[in-house]
Amino acid sequence: VQVAALLNDCYGNPVSNGTAVYFSLVADSPWVSIEGSATVGNENTNGDSLLGTAFTFLTYEGSHTNDTVVISVEVSDFTDTDEVILPIQFPVIDMVPVPMHVEWLVGSDENPRYVEIWVTVKDGQNNPISNQEIVFSSDLGTPGYGAPYNFQTSYTGLTDQDGFLSQDYQFEYYECPPSVPPPGIKTPTINAQILGTQTQNNVTVILSNYH
């Protein structure tokens, strides 16, 4: 991940290009390293150079996503530190509906049916990522917990230490078309997105009405 340090003089003016900057990690963490030397005016990953800014890079194991490291920045006799929360890199969402197909059969009740959505979040190194907030949306059904008991509306959830999150969805009988001719079928889509990112995925559930 790229790290930037914005440097101004005592008058608030950007420090001149070419000024040497030294980055270091305050704590000795074997799972993270930093590119130590930089100069004001070097380029970021997009090839851009910003006034008074020096760029460097952190390399870390994906299992430490969301951990915090403290970075020290030294310029001449000036030193400052700041905390950086390690972001997720190249995230992927896997989704599985359980069951994928729910039915209202001939002679059965018209009570709601429930589908459990299994979500797993991993990074580009295939590490499971915990504490990622997932936002759910769908064109039918209502999200909740603990189907069919303790039902309560909730459109978000956090992944656990294994990168896993389970979200229940409730589907009503009236959301499925009449069985004329049988069966009446509806295929709602459930979407999951990592909050604050563009990473998302979706699954389709099949509702069938033979009632």
Short mmCIF file of C-alpha atoms in Angstrom, two decimals:
data_model
loop_
_atom_site.label_atom_id
_atom_site.label_comp_id
_atom_site.label_asym_id
_atom_site.label_seq_id
_atom_site.Cartn_x
_atom_site.Cartn_y
_atom_site.Cartn_z
CA VAL A 1 0.00 0.00 0.00
CA GLN A 2 1.20 3.53 -0.73
CA VAL A 3 1.85 6.05 2.06
CA ALA A 4 2.17 9.81 1.57
CA ALA A 5 3.73 12.45 3.84
CA LEU A 6 2.73 16.09 3.23
CA LEU A 7 5.50 18.47 4.33
CA ASN A 8 5.15 22.23 4.84
CA ASP A 9 7.54 24.80 6.27
CA CYS A 10 6.72 26.99 9.28
CA TYR A 11 4.88 29.41 6.98
CA GLY A 12 2.64 26.67 5.56
CA ASN A 13 4.47 26.54 2.21
CA PRO A 14 5.17 23.11 0.63
CA VAL A 15 8.73 21.87 1.15
CA SER A 16 10.87 22.03 -1.99
CA ASN A 17 11.20 19.05 -4.32
CA GLY A 18 14.27 16.91 -3.69
CA THR A 19 14.14 17.25 0.10
CA ALA A 20 15.21 13.92 1.63
CA VAL A 21 12.62 12.13 3.76
CA TYR A 22 13.19 8.99 5.82
CA PHE A 23 10.32 6.67 6.75
CA SER A 24 10.53 3.98 9.43
CA LEU A 25 8.30 1.74 11.54
CA VAL A 26 8.16 2.65 15.21
CA ALA A 27 7.61 -0.98 16.33
CA ASP A 28 9.53 -3.99 15.06
CA SER A 29 6.88 -5.98 13.20
CA PRO A 30 8.30 -8.82 11.06
CA TRP A 31 5.12 -9.03 8.97
CA VAL A 32 5.40 -5.48 7.60
CA SER A 33 8.18 -3.54 5.91
CA ILE A 34 8.51 0.00 4.61
CA GLU A 35 10.57 1.59 1.87
CA GLY A 36 12.73 3.90 3.99
CA SER A 37 14.15 6.55 1.66
CA ALA A 38 12.15 9.04 -0.40
CA THR A 39 12.32 12.62 -1.62
CA VAL A 40 9.70 15.31 -1.82
CA GLY A 41 8.37 15.37 -5.36
CA ASN A 42 8.66 11.66 -6.12
CA GLU A 43 5.74 10.05 -7.94
CA ASN A 44 2.87 7.98 -6.62
CA THR A 45 1.57 4.78 -8.22
CA ASN A 46 -0.46 6.83 -10.70
CA GLY A 47 2.64 8.70 -11.83
CA ASP A 48 1.53 11.93 -10.14
CA SER A 49 3.68 14.26 -8.06
CA LEU A 50 2.06 16.54 -5.48
CA LEU A 51 3.56 19.72 -4.04
CA GLY A 52 5.39 19.13 -0.76
CA THR A 53 4.60 15.41 -0.77
CA ALA A 54 6.88 12.39 -0.47
CA PHE A 55 5.58 8.89 -1.22
CA THR A 56 6.69 5.51 0.10
CA PHE A 57 5.30 1.96 0.23
CA LEU A 58 4.26 -0.50 2.92
CA THR A 59 4.40 -4.23 2.25
CA TYR A 60 2.55 -6.51 4.66
CA GLU A 61 0.99 -9.93 5.01
CA GLY A 62 -2.70 -9.87 4.15
CA SER A 63 -3.61 -11.63 7.41
CA HIS A 64 -2.82 -8.32 9.16
CA THR A 65 -5.47 -6.34 7.27
CA ASN A 66 -7.10 -3.80 9.63
CA ASP A 67 -4.13 -3.91 12.02
CA THR A 68 -2.53 -0.60 12.96
CA VAL A 69 1.12 0.35 12.46
CA VAL A 70 2.89 3.53 13.57
CA ILE A 71 5.09 5.23 10.96
CA SER A 72 7.83 7.73 11.75
CA VAL A 73 8.75 10.46 9.26
CA GLU A 74 12.11 12.26 9.58
CA VAL A 75 13.22 15.37 7.69
CA SER A 76 16.49 16.96 8.86
CA ASP A 77 16.04 17.39 12.63
CA PHE A 78 12.24 17.15 12.52
CA THR A 79 10.41 13.90 13.37
CA ASP A 80 6.72 13.09 13.44
CA THR A 81 4.65 9.90 13.75
CA ASP A 82 1.21 8.79 12.69
CA GLU A 83 -0.93 5.65 12.76
CA VAL A 84 -1.93 3.81 9.60
CA ILE A 85 -4.67 1.16 9.47
CA LEU A 86 -3.65 -1.46 6.90
CA PRO A 87 -6.33 -1.63 4.20
CA ILE A 88 -7.62 -4.73 2.45
CA GLN A 89 -5.88 -5.43 -0.85
CA PHE A 90 -7.70 -6.89 -3.89
CA PRO A 91 -10.75 -8.06 -1.90
CA VAL A 92 -13.07 -10.80 -3.11
CA ILE A 93 -16.56 -11.70 -1.87
CA ASP A 94 -17.84 -15.27 -2.18
CA MET A 95 -21.59 -15.85 -1.66
CA VAL A 96 -23.69 -19.02 -1.35
CA PRO A 97 -27.46 -19.16 -0.65
CA VAL A 98 -28.62 -22.04 1.59
CA PRO A 99 -30.98 -23.28 0.28
CA MET A 100 -30.91 -21.85 -3.22
CA HIS A 101 -34.47 -22.97 -3.99
CA VAL A 102 -37.49 -22.50 -1.66
CA GLU A 103 -41.05 -23.64 -2.34
CA TRP A 104 -44.65 -23.29 -1.28
CA LEU A 105 -46.02 -26.76 -2.10
CA VAL A 106 -49.59 -27.91 -2.68
CA GLY A 107 -51.35 -28.04 0.67
CA SER A 108 -48.51 -26.35 2.56
CA ASP A 109 -48.84 -23.24 4.72
CA GLU A 110 -48.32 -19.70 3.44
CA ASN A 111 -45.75 -18.80 6.09
CA PRO A 112 -42.51 -17.02 5.11
CA ARG A 113 -39.59 -19.01 3.79
CA TYR A 114 -35.99 -18.37 4.86
CA VAL A 115 -32.67 -18.47 3.03
CA GLU A 116 -29.30 -18.17 4.73
CA ILE A 117 -26.67 -16.26 2.76
CA TRP A 118 -23.12 -17.39 3.47
CA VAL A 119 -20.55 -14.67 2.73
CA THR A 120 -16.76 -15.02 2.87
CA VAL A 121 -14.36 -12.10 2.35
CA LYS A 122 -10.75 -12.76 1.31
CA ASP A 123 -7.91 -10.62 0.04
CA GLY A 124 -5.70 -11.10 -3.02
CA GLN A 125 -3.48 -13.53 -1.07
CA ASN A 126 -6.53 -15.67 -0.22
CA ASN A 127 -6.41 -14.64 3.45
CA PRO A 128 -9.80 -14.47 5.22
CA ILE A 129 -10.44 -10.89 6.35
CA SER A 130 -12.26 -10.15 9.60
CA ASN A 131 -14.15 -7.02 10.70
CA GLN A 132 -15.24 -6.07 7.19
CA GLU A 133 -18.64 -4.41 7.19
CA ILE A 134 -20.91 -5.91 4.54
CA VAL A 135 -23.97 -4.09 3.23
CA PHE A 136 -26.83 -6.20 1.86
CA SER A 137 -29.50 -5.23 -0.64
CA SER A 138 -32.07 -7.14 -2.70
CA ASP A 139 -34.99 -6.63 -5.05
CA LEU A 140 -37.21 -8.92 -2.90
CA GLY A 141 -37.19 -10.24 0.63
CA THR A 142 -36.06 -8.74 3.94
CA PRO A 143 -32.74 -9.37 5.71
CA GLY A 144 -32.60 -10.34 9.38
CA TYR A 145 -31.04 -12.65 11.97
CA GLY A 146 -31.87 -16.08 13.34
CA ALA A 147 -34.63 -17.21 11.00
CA PRO A 148 -37.32 -18.04 11.74
CA TYR A 149 -36.97 -16.77 15.35
CA ASN A 150 -35.76 -13.42 16.75
CA PHE A 151 -36.32 -11.80 13.39
CA GLN A 152 -35.13 -8.21 13.14
CA THR A 153 -34.31 -6.02 10.18
CA SER A 154 -30.60 -5.51 9.54
CA TYR A 155 -28.90 -4.58 6.28
CA THR A 156 -25.30 -4.80 7.50
CA GLY A 157 -23.02 -7.27 9.26
CA LEU A 158 -19.35 -7.84 10.19
CA THR A 159 -17.18 -10.76 9.07
CA ASP A 160 -15.71 -12.93 11.84
CA GLN A 161 -12.11 -14.09 12.33
CA ASP A 162 -12.54 -16.52 9.42
CA GLY A 163 -13.82 -13.78 7.11
CA PHE A 164 -17.30 -15.34 7.35
CA LEU A 165 -20.71 -13.74 7.75
CA SER A 166 -24.14 -15.37 7.71
CA GLN A 167 -27.20 -13.30 6.85
CA ASP A 168 -30.78 -14.60 6.80
CA TYR A 169 -33.36 -13.46 4.26
CA GLN A 170 -37.12 -13.77 4.69
CA PHE A 171 -39.36 -14.22 1.65
CA GLU A 172 -43.13 -13.86 1.79
CA TYR A 173 -45.71 -15.99 -0.01
CA TYR A 174 -47.14 -12.96 -1.81
CA GLU A 175 -43.74 -12.14 -3.33
CA CYS A 176 -44.03 -15.21 -5.54
CA PRO A 177 -46.47 -15.13 -8.52
CA PRO A 178 -49.65 -17.25 -8.43
CA SER A 179 -49.31 -20.84 -9.63
CA VAL A 180 -51.41 -20.39 -12.80
CA PRO A 181 -50.14 -22.42 -14.54
CA PRO A 182 -47.93 -24.01 -11.85
CA PRO A 183 -45.46 -23.21 -10.66
CA GLY A 184 -45.27 -19.46 -10.12
CA ILE A 185 -41.59 -18.58 -10.12
CA LYS A 186 -39.61 -15.53 -8.98
CA THR A 187 -35.81 -15.16 -8.92
CA PRO A 188 -34.76 -12.40 -6.49
CA THR A 189 -31.14 -11.24 -6.48
CA ILE A 190 -29.28 -10.56 -3.22
CA ASN A 191 -26.27 -8.27 -3.35
CA ALA A 192 -23.41 -7.91 -0.83
CA GLN A 193 -20.87 -5.08 -0.89
CA ILE A 194 -17.88 -4.26 1.31
CA LEU A 195 -18.68 -0.88 2.84
CA GLY A 196 -16.42 1.87 1.50
CA THR A 197 -15.28 -0.14 -1.53
CA GLN A 198 -16.56 -1.05 -4.98
CA THR A 199 -16.17 -4.77 -4.22
CA GLN A 200 -19.46 -6.63 -4.43
CA ASN A 201 -21.06 -9.87 -5.49
CA ASN A 202 -24.57 -11.26 -5.82
CA VAL A 203 -26.52 -14.52 -5.82
CA THR A 204 -29.93 -15.50 -7.15
CA VAL A 205 -32.55 -17.39 -5.14
CA ILE A 206 -35.40 -19.32 -6.80
CA LEU A 207 -38.88 -18.98 -5.30
CA SER A 208 -41.48 -21.47 -6.50
CA ASN A 209 -45.21 -21.44 -5.76
CA TYR A 210 -47.12 -24.71 -6.31
CA HIS A 211 -49.76 -23.74 -3.75
#
